[in-house]
Short mmCIF file of C-alpha atoms and ligand atoms in Angstrom, two decimals:
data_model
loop_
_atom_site.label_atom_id
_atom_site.label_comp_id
_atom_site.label_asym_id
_atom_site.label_seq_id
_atom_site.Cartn_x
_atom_site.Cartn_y
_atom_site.Cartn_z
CA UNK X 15 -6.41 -159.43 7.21
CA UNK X 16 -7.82 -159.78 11.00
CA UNK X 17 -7.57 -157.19 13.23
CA UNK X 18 -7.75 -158.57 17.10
CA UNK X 19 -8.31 -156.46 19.96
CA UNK X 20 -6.97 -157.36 23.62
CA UNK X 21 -6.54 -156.26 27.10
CA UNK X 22 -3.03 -155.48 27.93
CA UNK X 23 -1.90 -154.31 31.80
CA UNK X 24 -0.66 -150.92 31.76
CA UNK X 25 -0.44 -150.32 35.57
CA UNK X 26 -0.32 -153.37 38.48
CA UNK X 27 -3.18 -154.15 40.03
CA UNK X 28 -3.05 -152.54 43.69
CA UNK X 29 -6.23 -153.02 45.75
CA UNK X 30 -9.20 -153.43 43.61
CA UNK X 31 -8.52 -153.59 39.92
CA UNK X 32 -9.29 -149.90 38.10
CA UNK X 33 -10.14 -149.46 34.54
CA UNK X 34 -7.09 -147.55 33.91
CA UNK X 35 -5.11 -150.54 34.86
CA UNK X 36 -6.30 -152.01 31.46
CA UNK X 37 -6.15 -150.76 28.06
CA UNK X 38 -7.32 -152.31 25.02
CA UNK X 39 -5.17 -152.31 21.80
CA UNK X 40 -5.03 -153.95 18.35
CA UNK X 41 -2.65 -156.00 15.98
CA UNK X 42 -3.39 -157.31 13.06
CA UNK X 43 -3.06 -161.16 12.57
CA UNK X 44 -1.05 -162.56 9.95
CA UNK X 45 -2.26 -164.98 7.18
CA UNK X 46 -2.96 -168.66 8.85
CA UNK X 47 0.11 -170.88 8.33
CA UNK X 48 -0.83 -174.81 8.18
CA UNK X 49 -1.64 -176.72 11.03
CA UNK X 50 -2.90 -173.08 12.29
CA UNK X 51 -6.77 -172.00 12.83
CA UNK X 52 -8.42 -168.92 13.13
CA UNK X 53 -11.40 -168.29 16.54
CA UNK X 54 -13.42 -165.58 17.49
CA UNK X 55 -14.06 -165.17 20.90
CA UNK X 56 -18.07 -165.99 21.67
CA UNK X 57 -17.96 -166.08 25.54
CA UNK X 58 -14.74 -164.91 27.83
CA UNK X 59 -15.01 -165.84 31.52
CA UNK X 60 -13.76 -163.40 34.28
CA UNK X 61 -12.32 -165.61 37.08
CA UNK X 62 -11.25 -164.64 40.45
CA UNK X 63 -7.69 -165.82 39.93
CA UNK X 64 -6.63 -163.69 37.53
CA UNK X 65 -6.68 -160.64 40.17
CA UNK X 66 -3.45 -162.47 41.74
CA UNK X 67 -2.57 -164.63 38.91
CA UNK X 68 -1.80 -161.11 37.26
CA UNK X 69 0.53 -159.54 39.83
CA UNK X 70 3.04 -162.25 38.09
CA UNK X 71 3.74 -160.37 34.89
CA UNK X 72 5.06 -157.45 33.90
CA UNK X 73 3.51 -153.86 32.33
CA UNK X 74 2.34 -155.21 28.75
CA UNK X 75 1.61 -158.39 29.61
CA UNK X 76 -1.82 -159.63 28.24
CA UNK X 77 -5.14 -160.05 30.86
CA UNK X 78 -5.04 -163.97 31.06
CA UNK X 79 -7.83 -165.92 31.27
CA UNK X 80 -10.07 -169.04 29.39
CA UNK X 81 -13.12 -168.39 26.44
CA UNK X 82 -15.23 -170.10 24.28
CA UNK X 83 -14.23 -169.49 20.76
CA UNK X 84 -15.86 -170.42 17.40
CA UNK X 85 -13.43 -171.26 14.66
CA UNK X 86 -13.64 -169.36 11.56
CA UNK X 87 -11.25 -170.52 9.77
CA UNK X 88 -8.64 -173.38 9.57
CA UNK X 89 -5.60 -175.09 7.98
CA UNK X 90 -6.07 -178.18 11.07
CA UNK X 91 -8.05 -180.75 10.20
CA UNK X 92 -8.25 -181.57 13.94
CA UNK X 93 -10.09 -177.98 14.29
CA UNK X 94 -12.74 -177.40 11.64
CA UNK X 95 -14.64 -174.28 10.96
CA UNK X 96 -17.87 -174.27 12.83
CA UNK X 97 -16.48 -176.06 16.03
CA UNK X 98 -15.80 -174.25 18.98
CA UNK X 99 -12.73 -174.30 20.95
CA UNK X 100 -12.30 -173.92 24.67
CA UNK X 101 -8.62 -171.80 25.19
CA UNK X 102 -6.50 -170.14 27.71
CA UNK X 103 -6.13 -167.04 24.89
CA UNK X 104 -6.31 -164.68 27.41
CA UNK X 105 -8.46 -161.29 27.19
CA UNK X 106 -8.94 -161.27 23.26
CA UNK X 107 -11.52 -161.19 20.22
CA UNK X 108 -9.63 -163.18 17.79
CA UNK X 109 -6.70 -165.66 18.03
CA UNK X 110 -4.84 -167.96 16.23
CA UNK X 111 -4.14 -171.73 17.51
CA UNK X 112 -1.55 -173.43 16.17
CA UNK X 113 -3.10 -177.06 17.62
CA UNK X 114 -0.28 -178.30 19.57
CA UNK X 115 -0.33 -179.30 23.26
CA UNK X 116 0.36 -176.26 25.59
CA UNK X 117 3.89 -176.34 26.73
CA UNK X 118 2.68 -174.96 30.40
CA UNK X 119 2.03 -178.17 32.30
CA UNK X 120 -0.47 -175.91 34.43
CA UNK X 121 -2.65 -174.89 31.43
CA UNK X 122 -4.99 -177.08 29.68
CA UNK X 123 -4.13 -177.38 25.91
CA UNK X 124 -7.00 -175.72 24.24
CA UNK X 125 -9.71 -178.27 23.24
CA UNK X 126 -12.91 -178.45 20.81
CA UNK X 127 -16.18 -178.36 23.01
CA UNK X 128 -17.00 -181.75 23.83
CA UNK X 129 -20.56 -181.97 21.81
CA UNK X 130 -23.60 -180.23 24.44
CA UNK X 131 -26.77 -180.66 22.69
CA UNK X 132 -29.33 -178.36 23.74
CA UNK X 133 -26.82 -176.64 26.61
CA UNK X 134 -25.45 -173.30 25.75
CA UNK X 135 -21.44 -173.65 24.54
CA UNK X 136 -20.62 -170.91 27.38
CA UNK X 137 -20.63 -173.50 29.39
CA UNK X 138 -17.16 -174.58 28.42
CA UNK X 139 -15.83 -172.28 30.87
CA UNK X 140 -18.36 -172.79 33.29
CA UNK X 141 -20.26 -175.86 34.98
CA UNK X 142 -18.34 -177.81 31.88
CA UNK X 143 -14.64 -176.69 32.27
CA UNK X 144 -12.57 -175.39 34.68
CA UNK X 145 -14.83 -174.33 37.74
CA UNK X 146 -16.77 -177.29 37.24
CA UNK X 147 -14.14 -179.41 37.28
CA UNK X 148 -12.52 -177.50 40.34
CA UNK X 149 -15.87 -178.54 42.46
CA UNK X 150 -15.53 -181.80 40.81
CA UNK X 151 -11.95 -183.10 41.84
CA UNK X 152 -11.95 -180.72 44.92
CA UNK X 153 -14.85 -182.06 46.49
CA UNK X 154 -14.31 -185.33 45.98
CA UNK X 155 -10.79 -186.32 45.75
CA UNK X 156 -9.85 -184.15 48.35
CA UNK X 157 -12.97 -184.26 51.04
CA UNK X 158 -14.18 -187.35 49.92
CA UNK X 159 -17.63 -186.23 51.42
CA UNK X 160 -19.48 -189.54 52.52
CA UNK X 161 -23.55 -189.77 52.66
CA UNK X 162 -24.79 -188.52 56.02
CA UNK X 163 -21.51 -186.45 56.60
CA UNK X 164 -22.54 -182.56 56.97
CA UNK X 165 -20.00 -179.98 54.11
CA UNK X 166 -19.70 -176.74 54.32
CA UNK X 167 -19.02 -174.75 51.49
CA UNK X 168 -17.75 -170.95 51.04
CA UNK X 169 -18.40 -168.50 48.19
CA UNK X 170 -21.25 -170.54 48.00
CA UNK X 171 -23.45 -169.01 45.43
CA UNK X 172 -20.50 -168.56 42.48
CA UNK X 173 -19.22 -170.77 39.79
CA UNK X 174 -17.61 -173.62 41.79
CA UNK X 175 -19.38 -173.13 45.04
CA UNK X 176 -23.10 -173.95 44.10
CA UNK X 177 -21.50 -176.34 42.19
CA UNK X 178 -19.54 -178.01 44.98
CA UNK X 179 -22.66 -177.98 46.84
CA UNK X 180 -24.86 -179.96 44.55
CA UNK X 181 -22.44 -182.11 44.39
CA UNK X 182 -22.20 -182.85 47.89
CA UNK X 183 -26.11 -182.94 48.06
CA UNK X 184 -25.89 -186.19 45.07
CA UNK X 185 -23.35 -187.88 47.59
CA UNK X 186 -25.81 -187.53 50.22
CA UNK X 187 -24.56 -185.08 52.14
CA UNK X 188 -25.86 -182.38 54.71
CA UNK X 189 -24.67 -179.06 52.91
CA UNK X 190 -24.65 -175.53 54.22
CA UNK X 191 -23.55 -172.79 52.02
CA UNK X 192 -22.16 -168.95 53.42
CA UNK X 193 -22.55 -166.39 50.80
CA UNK X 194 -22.97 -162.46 50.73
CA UNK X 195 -26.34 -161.39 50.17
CA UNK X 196 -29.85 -162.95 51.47
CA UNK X 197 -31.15 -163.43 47.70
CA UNK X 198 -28.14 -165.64 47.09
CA UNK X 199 -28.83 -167.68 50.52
CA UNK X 200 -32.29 -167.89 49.41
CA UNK X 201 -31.55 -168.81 45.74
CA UNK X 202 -29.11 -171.83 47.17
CA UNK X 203 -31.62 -173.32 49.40
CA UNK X 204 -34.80 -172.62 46.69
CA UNK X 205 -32.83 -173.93 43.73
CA UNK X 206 -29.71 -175.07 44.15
CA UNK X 207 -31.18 -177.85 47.44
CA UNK X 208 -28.76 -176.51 50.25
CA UNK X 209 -29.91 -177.26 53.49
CA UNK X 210 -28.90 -174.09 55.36
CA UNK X 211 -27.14 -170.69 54.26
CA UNK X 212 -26.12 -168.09 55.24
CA UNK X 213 -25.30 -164.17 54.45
CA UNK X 214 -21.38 -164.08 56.30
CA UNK X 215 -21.77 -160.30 56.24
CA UNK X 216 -24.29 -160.06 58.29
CA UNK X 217 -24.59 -163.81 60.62
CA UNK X 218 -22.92 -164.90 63.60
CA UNK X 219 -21.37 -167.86 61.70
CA UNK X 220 -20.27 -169.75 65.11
CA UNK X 221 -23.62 -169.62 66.54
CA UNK X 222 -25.01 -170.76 62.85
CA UNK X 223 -23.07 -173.19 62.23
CA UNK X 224 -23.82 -174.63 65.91
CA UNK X 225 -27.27 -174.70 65.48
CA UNK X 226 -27.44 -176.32 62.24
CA UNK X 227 -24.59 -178.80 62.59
CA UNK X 228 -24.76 -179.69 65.85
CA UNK X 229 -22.80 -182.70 65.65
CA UNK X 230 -19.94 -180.72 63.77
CA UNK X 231 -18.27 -180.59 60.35
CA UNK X 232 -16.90 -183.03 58.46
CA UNK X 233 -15.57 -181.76 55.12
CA UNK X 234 -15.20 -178.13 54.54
CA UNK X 235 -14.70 -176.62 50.78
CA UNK X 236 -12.65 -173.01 51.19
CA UNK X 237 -13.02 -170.88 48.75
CA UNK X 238 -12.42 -167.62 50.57
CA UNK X 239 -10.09 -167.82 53.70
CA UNK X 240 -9.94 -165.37 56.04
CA UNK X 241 -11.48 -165.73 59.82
CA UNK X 242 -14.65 -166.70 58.62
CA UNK X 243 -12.44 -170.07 57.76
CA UNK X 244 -10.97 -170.55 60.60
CA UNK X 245 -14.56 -170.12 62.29
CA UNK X 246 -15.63 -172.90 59.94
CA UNK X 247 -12.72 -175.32 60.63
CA UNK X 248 -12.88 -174.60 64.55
CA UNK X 249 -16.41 -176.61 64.55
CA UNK X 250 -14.69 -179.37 62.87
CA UNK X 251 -15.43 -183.11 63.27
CA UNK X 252 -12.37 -185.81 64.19
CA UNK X 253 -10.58 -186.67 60.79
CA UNK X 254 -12.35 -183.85 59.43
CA UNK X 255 -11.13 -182.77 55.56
CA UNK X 256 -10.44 -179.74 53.74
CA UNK X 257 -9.72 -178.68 50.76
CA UNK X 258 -8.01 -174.85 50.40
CA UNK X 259 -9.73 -173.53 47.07
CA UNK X 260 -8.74 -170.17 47.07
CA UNK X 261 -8.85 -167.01 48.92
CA UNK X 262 -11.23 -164.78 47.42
CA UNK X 263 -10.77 -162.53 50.79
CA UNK X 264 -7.69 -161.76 50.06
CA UNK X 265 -7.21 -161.03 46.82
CA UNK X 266 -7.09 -157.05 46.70
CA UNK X 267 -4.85 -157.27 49.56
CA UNK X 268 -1.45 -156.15 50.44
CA UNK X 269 -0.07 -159.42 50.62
CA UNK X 270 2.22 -157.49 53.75
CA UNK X 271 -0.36 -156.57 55.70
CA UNK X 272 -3.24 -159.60 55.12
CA UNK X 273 -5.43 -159.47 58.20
CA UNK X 274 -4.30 -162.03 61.27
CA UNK X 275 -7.25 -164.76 61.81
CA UNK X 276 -7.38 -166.89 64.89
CA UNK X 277 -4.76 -170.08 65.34
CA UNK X 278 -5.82 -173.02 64.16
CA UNK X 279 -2.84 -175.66 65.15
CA UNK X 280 -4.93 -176.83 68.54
CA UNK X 281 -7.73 -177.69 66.57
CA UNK X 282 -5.81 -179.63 63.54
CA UNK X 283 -4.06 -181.71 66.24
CA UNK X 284 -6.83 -182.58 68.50
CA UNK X 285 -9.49 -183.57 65.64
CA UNK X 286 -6.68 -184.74 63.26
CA UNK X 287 -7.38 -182.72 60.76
CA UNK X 288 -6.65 -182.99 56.88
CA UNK X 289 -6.01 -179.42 54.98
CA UNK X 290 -5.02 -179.57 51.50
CA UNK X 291 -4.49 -176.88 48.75
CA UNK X 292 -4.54 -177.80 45.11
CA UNK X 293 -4.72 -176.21 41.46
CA UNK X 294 -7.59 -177.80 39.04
CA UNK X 295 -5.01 -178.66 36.63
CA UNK X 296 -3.48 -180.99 38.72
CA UNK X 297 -6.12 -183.21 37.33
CA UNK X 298 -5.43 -182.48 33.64
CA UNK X 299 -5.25 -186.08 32.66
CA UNK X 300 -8.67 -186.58 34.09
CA UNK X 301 -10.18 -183.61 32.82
CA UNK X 302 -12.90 -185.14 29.99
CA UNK X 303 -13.70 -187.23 33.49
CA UNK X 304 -15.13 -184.30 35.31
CA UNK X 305 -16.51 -182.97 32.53
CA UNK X 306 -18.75 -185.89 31.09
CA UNK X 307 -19.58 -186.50 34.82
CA UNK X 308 -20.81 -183.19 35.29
CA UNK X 309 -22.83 -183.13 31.84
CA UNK X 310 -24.10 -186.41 32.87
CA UNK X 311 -25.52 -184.78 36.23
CA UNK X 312 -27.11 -181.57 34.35
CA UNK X 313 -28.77 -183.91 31.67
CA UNK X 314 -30.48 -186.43 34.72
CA UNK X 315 -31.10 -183.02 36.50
CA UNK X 316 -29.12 -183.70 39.12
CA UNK X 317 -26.64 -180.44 38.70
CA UNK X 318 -28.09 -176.95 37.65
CA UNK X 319 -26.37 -174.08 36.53
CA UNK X 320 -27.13 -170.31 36.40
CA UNK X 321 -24.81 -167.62 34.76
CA UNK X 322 -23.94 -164.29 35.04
CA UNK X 323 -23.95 -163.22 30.95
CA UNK X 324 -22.33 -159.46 30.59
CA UNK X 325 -22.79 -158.42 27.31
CA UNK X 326 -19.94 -157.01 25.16
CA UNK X 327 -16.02 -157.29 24.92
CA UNK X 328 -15.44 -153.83 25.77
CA UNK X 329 -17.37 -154.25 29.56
CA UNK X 330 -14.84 -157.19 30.50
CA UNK X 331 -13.70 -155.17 32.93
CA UNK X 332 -16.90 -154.17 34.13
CA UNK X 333 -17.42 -157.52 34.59
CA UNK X 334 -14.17 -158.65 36.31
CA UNK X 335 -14.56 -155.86 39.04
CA UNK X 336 -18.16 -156.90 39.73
CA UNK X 337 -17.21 -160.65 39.84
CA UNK X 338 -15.02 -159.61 42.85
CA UNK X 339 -17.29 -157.59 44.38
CA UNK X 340 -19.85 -160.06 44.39
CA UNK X 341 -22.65 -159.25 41.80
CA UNK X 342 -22.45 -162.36 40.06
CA UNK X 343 -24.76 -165.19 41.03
CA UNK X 344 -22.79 -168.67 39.64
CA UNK X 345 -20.62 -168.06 36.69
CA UNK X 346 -19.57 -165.09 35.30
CA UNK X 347 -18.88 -164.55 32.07
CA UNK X 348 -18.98 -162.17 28.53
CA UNK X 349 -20.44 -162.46 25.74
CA UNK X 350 -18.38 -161.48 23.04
P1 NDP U 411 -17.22 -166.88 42.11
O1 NDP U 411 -18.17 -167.15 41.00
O2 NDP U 411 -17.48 -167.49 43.44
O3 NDP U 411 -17.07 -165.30 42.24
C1 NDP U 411 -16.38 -164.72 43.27
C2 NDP U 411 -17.26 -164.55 44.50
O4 NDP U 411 -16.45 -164.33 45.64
C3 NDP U 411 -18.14 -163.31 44.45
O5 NDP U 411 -19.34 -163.54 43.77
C4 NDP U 411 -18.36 -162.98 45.93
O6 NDP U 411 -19.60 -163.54 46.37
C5 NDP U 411 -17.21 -163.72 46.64
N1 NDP U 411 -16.39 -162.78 47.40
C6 NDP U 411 -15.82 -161.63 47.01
N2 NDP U 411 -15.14 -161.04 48.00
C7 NDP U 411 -15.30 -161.85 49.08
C8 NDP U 411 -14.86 -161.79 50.44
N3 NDP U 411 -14.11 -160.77 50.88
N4 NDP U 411 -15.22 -162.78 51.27
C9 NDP U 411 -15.97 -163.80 50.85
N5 NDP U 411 -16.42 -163.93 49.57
C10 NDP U 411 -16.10 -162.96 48.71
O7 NDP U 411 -15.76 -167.32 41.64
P2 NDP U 411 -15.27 -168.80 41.34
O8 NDP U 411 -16.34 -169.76 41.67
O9 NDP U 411 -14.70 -168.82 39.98
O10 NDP U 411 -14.06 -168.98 42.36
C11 NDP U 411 -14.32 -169.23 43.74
C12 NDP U 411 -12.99 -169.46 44.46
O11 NDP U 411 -12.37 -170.61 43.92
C13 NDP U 411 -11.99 -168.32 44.33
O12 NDP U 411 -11.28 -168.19 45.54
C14 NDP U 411 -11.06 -168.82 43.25
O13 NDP U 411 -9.79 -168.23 43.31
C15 NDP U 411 -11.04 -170.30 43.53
N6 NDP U 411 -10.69 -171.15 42.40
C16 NDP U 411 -9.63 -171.98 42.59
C17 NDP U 411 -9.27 -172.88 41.63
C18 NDP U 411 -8.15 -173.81 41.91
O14 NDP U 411 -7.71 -174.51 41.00
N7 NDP U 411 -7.66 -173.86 43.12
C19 NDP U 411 -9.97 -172.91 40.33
C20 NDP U 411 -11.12 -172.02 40.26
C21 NDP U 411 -11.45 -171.16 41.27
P3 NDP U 411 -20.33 -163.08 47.73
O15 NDP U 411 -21.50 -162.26 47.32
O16 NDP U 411 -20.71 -164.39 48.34
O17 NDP U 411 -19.34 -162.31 48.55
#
């Protein structure tokens, strides 16, 4: 007999997330039934859209979210012991699968970890699952950055946004990353092969951005909203594209009062502008696409990664709140 622990809400999220909105409890898992299999969390990623994700579902309701699980034991042939198993299990130790295709069109059917090599399995929910994929279909079906075009990129220094980057640096591109401390700038143009970047806490970001792309913008990634987007898109080229991410700025917000930002409809009719929101898994039939694409990258060198590693299932939360507040550096995640 397993017993599981996992993270259920006991109190909505209002502002920033507090440890008393979480509690973790246990249940003991029944006795695998065939087809079923049996995981154990290894890594759990904290993701910035569970914060609104979660104001969805009622007192109870179990933290969702992705991991990196190893199998333990089985009755599916199709997931042996020993494998590991990238899920949408939510905030859990243990689980079990049954195997079948996820009934939520929006979710992507858990999957065994496409074989890595030397690369470390957490990323599965990193550089190799969903955020890479995000900068991966993003970027380039939605901007469809050409070479010598100049991107701009928000949240620069997380999980998709120094991904989107690098990405837009392989296409050719002139890429200038805002993030919110001067070690991340400096890690992005040391590493990670930005051309410019900046701390948005502390720069003029229209005066930046003028000196740096002086012939204007032509695809802009946004994954935080706010006025510091509407800065951005103001210095926008004709035809100029955009893809809507997410809103990181907003997230602990009173959706009633969200701070005004300055009109943009002037600028999206005079340069023609293209602004398009999407959710990863609108790509699910593509997804091994992205995924052997950006493993293809990290193995020529082309894409690095760098994570965030909390350690223990009992500082997820921990973790969560300091993923919104910024402490991560590229993808955060726990290790089980
Ligand atoms: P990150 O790894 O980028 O972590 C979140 C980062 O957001 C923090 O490190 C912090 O960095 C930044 N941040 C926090 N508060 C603010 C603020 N007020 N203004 C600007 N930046 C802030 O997370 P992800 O890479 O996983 O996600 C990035 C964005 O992409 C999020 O908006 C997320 O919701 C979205 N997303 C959307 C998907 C989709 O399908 N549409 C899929 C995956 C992610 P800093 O120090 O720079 O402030």
């Amino acid at each position: 007999m397993v017993r599981a622990r996992k993270y259920i809400l006991v109190k909505p999220f209002s502002g920033e997330p507090k440890k008393s909105d979480l509690k973790i409890v246990e249940e003991e898992l029944p006795p695998l039934k065939d087809g079923e299999y049996l995981c154990k969390a290894v890594y759990l990623s904290v993701d910035p859209y569970m914060r609104p994700y979660m104001k969805r579902y009622p007192v109870g309701t179990m933290m969702i979210g992705s991991q990196v699980a190893e199998i333990v034991e089985s009755k599916n042939k199709d997931f042996q012991v020993g494998k590991f198993v990238v899920g949408s299990f939510g905030w859990r130790d243990y689980t079990i699968g049954d195997g079948k295709l996820s009934e939520n069109p929006v979710i992507v059917s858990p999957h065994i970890l496409p074989e890595l090599g030397d690369l470390p399995s957490s990323l599965g929910v990193g550089a190799l699952g969903m955020p890479g994929n995000t900068a991966y279909f993003g970027l380039l079906d939605l901007c469809q950055p050409k070479a010598g075009e100049t991107v701009v990129v928000t949240g620069a220094a997380g999980a998709v946004g120094c991904h989107v980057g690098q990405i837009a640096k392989i296409k050719g591109c002139t890429v200038i990353g805002f993030a919110g401390t001067e070690a991340k700038c400096k890690w992005l143009k040391d590493e990670m092969g930005f051309d410019y970047a900046f701390n948005y806490k502390i720069v003029n970001a229209d005066r930046a951005l003028s000196e740096c792309a002086p012939k204007g913008i032509d695809c802009y990634f946004d994954n935080v909203g706010g006025e510091l987007s509407s800065i951005i898109i103001n210095k926008m080229n004709l035809h100029g594209r955009i893809a809507v991410c997410g809103a990181i700025s907003t997230y602990n917000e009173d959706i009633s009062q969200l701070p005004k930002v300055s009109i943009l409809q002037p600028t999206f009719v005079f340069k023609q502008l293209k602004m398009e929101g999407f959710i990863v898994n609108r790509w699910n039939s593509r997804w091994t696409e992205g995924i052997n694409q950006n493993l293809q990258w990290i193995k020529e060198g082309k894409l690095k990664y760098r994570e965030t590693v909390t350690d223990g299932f009992e500082n997820m939360f921990d973790a969560f709140v300091g993923m919104l507040r910024g402490e991560n550096v590229g993808k955060a995640i726990v290790k089980a």
